[in-house]
PDB file of C-alpha atoms in Angstrom:
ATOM      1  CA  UNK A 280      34.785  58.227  10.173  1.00  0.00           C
ATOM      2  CA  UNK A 281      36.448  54.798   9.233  1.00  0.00           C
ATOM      3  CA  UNK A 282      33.041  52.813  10.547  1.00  0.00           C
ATOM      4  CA  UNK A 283      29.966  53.596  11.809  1.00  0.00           C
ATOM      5  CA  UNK A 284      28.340  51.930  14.648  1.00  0.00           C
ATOM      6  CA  UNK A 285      26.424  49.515  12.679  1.00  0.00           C
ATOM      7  CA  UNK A 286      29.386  48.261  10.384  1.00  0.00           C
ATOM      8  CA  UNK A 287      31.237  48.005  13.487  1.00  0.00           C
ATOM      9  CA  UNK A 288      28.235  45.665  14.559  1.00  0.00           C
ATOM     10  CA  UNK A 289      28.213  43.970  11.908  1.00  0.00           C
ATOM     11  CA  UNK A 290      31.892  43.032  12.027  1.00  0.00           C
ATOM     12  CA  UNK A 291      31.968  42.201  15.534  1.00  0.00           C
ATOM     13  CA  UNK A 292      29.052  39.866  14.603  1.00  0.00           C
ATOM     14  CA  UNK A 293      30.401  38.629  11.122  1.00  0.00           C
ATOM     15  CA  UNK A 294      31.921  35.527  12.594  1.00  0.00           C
ATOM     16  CA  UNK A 295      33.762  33.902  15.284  1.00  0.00           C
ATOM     17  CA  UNK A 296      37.285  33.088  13.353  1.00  0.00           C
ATOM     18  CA  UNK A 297      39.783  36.625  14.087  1.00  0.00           C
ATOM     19  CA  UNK A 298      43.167  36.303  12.311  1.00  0.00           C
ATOM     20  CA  UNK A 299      45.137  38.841  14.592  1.00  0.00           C
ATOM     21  CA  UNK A 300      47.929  39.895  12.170  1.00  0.00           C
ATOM     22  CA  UNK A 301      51.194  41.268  14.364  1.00  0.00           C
ATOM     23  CA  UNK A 302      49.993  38.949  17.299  1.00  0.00           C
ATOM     24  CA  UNK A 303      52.979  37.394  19.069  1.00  0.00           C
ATOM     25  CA  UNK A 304      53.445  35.768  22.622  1.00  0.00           C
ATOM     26  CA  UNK A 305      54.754  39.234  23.529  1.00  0.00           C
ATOM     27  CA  UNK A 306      52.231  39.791  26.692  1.00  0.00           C
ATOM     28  CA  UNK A 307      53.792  43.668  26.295  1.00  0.00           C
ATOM     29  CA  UNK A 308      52.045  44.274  22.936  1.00  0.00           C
ATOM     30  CA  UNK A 309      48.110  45.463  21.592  1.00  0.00           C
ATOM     31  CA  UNK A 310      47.479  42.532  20.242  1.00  0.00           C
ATOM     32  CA  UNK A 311      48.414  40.115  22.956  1.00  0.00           C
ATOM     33  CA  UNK A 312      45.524  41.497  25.322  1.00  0.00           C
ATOM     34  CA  UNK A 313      42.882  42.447  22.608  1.00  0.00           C
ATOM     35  CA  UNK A 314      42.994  39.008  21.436  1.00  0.00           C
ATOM     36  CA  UNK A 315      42.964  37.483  25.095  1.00  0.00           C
ATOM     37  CA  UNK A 316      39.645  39.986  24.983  1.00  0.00           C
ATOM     38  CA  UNK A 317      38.341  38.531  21.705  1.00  0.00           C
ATOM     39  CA  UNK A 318      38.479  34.858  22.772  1.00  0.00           C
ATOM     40  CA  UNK A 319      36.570  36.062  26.202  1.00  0.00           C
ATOM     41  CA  UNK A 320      33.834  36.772  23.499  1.00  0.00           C
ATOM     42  CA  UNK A 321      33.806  33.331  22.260  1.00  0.00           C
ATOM     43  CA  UNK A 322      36.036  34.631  19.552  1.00  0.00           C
ATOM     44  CA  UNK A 323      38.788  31.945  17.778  1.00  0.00           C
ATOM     45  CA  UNK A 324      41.500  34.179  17.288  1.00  0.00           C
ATOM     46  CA  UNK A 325      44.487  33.155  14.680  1.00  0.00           C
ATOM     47  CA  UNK A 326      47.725  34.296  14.996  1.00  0.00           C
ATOM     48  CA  UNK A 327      48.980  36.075  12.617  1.00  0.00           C
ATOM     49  CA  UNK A 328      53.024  36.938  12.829  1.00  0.00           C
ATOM     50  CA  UNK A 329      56.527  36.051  10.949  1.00  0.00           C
ATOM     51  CA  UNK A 330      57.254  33.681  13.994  1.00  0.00           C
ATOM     52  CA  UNK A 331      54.433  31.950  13.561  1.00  0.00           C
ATOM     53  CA  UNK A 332      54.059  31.152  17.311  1.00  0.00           C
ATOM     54  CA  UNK A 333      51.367  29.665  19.399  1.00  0.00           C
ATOM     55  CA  UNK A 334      49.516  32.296  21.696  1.00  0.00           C
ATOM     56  CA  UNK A 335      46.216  32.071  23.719  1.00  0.00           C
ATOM     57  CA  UNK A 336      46.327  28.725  23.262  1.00  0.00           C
ATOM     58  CA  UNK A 337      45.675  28.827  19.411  1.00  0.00           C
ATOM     59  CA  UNK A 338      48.768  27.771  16.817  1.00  0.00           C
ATOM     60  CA  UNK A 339      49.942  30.668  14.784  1.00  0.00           C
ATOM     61  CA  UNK A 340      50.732  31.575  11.058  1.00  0.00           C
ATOM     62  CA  UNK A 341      53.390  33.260   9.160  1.00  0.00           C
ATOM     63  CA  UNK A 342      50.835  34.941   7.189  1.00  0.00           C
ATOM     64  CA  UNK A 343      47.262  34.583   5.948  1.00  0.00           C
ATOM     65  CA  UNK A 344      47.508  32.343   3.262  1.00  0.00           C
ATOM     66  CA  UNK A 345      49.269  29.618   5.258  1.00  0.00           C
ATOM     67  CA  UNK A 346      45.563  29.424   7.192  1.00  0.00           C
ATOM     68  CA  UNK A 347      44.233  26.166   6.122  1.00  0.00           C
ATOM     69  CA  UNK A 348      40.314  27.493   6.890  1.00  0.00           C
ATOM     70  CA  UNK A 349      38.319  30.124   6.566  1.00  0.00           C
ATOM     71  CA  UNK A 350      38.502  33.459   8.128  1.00  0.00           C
ATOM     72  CA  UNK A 351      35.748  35.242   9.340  1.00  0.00           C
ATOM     73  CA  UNK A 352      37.655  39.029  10.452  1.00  0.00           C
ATOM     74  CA  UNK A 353      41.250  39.945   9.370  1.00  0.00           C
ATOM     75  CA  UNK A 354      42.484  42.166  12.864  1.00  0.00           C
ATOM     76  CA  UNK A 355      45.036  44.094  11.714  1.00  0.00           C
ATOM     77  CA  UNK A 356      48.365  45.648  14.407  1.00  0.00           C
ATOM     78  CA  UNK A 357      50.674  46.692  11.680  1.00  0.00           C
ATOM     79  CA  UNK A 358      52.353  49.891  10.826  1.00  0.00           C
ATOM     80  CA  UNK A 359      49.938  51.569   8.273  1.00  0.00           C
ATOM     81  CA  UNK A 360      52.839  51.092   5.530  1.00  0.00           C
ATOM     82  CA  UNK A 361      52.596  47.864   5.927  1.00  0.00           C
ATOM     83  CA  UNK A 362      48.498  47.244   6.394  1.00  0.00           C
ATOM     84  CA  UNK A 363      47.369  47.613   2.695  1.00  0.00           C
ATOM     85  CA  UNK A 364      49.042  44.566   1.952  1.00  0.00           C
ATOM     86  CA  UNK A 365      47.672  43.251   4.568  1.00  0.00           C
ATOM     87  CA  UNK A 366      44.264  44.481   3.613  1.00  0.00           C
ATOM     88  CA  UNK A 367      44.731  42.903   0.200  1.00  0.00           C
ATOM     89  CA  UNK A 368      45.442  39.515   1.488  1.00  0.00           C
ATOM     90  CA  UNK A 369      42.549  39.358   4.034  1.00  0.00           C
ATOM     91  CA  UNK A 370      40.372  40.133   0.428  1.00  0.00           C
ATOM     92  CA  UNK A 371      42.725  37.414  -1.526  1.00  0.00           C
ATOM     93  CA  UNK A 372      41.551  34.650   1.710  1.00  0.00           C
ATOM     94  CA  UNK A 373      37.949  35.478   1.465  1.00  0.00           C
ATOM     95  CA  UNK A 374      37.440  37.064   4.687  1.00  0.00           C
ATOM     96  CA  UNK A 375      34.519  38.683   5.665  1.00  0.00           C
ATOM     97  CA  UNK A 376      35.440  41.690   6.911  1.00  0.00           C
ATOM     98  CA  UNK A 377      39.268  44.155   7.987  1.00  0.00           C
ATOM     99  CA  UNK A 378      39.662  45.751  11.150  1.00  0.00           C
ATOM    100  CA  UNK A 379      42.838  48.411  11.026  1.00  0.00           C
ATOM    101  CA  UNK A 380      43.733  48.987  15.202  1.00  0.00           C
ATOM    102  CA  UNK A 381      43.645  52.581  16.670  1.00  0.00           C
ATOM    103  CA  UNK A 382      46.454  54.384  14.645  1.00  0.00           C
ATOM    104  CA  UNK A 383      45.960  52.130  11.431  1.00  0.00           C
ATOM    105  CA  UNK A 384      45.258  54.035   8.575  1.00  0.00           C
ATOM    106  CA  UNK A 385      45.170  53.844   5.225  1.00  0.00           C
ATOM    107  CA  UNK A 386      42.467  55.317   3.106  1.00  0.00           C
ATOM    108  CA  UNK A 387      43.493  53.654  -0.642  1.00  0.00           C
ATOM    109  CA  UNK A 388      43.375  50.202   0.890  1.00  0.00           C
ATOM    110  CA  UNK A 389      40.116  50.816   2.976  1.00  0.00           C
ATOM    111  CA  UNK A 390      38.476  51.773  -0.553  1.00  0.00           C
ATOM    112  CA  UNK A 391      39.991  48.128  -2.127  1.00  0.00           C
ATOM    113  CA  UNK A 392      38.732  46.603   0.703  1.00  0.00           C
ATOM    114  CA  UNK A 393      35.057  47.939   0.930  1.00  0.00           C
ATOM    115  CA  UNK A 394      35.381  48.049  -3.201  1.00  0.00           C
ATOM    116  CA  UNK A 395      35.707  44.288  -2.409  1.00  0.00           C
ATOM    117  CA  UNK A 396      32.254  43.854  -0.993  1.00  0.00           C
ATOM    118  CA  UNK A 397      34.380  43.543   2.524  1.00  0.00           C
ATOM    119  CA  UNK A 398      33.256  45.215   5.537  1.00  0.00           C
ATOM    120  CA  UNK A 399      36.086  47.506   7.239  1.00  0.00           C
ATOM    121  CA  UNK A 400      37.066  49.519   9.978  1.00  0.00           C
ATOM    122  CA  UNK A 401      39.945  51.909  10.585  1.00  0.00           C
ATOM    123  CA  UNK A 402      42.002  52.989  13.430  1.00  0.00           C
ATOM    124  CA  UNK A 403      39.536  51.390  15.951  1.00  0.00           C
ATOM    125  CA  UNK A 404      40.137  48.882  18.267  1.00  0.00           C
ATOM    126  CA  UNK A 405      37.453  46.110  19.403  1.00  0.00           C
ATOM    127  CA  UNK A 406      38.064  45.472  22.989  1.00  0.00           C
ATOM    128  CA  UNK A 407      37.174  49.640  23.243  1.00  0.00           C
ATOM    129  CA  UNK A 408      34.391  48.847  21.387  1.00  0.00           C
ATOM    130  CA  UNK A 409      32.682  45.804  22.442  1.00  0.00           C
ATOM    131  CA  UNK A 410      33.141  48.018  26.022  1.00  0.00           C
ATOM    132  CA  UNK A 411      30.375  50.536  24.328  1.00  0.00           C
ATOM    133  CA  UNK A 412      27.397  50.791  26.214  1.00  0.00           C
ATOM    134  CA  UNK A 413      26.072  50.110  22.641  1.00  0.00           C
ATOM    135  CA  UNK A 414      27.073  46.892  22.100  1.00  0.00           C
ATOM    136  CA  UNK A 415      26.824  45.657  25.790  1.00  0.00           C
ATOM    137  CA  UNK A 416      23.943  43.353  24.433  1.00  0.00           C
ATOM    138  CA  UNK A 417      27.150  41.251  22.796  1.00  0.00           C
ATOM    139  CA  UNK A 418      28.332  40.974  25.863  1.00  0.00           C
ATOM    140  CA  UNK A 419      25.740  38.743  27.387  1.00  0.00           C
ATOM    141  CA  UNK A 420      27.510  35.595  29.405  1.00  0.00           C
ATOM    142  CA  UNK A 421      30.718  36.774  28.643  1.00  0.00           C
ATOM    143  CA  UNK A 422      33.640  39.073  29.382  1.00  0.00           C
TER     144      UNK A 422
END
């Protein structure tokens, strides 16, 4: 409901820079193995958390402003309270596109966002899809 196949296409094509915001070295959370998954796919991923900490490899941010370059896809594994905001500063950092994880919702942001000319999923999660029989073709020579 949130994205249909082809936006989700699109996204997952958009660009190979991923802020992951809520990513942490925390090998227990989402985000820890979704971005592993992403960077399998020739991804960059960003972290994107208060503690600012490496992970993957990759130095992290407190938050999205603090990234000195550009941003192709805002990943977002926050509480949905918190995700608008979110939402607004992936928009404010000219990224390309907002991906809320499974269980991230919120519909008043998603219209801001896609009011914003942005791309956007909701409560979907890219290591499920990139899995999809119909996007196996991204696949090719990699995960």
């Amino acid at each position: 409901m949130y994205g249909s196949d082809e936006t989700v296409r699109r996204i997952l094509t958009a660009g190979d820079t991923w802020a992951v915001v809520g990513l942490s070295a925390n090998r227990e959370r989402a985000a820890y193995g979704v971005a592993a998954l992403l960077q399998r796919y020739g991804k960059r991923i960003v972290p994107v958390h208060p503690r600012a900490e490496t992970v993957h490899g990759e130095r992290g941010y407190a938050s999205l402003a603090e990234i000195p370059f550009p941003v192709d896809v805002v990943d977002v594994f926050v509480h949905s309270r918190w995700a608008g905001a979110v939402a607004d500063e992936a928009v404010a950092a000219g990224a390309k596109a907002v991906w809320f994880q499974l269980g991230v919702v919120d519909e008043e942001a998603y219209r801001r966002v896609r009011g914003a000319g942005l791309e956007m999923v909701m409560d979907k999660c890219p290591a499920i899809e990139l899995r999809r029989p119909e996007f196996r073709d991204l696949a090719v020579g990699r995960a």
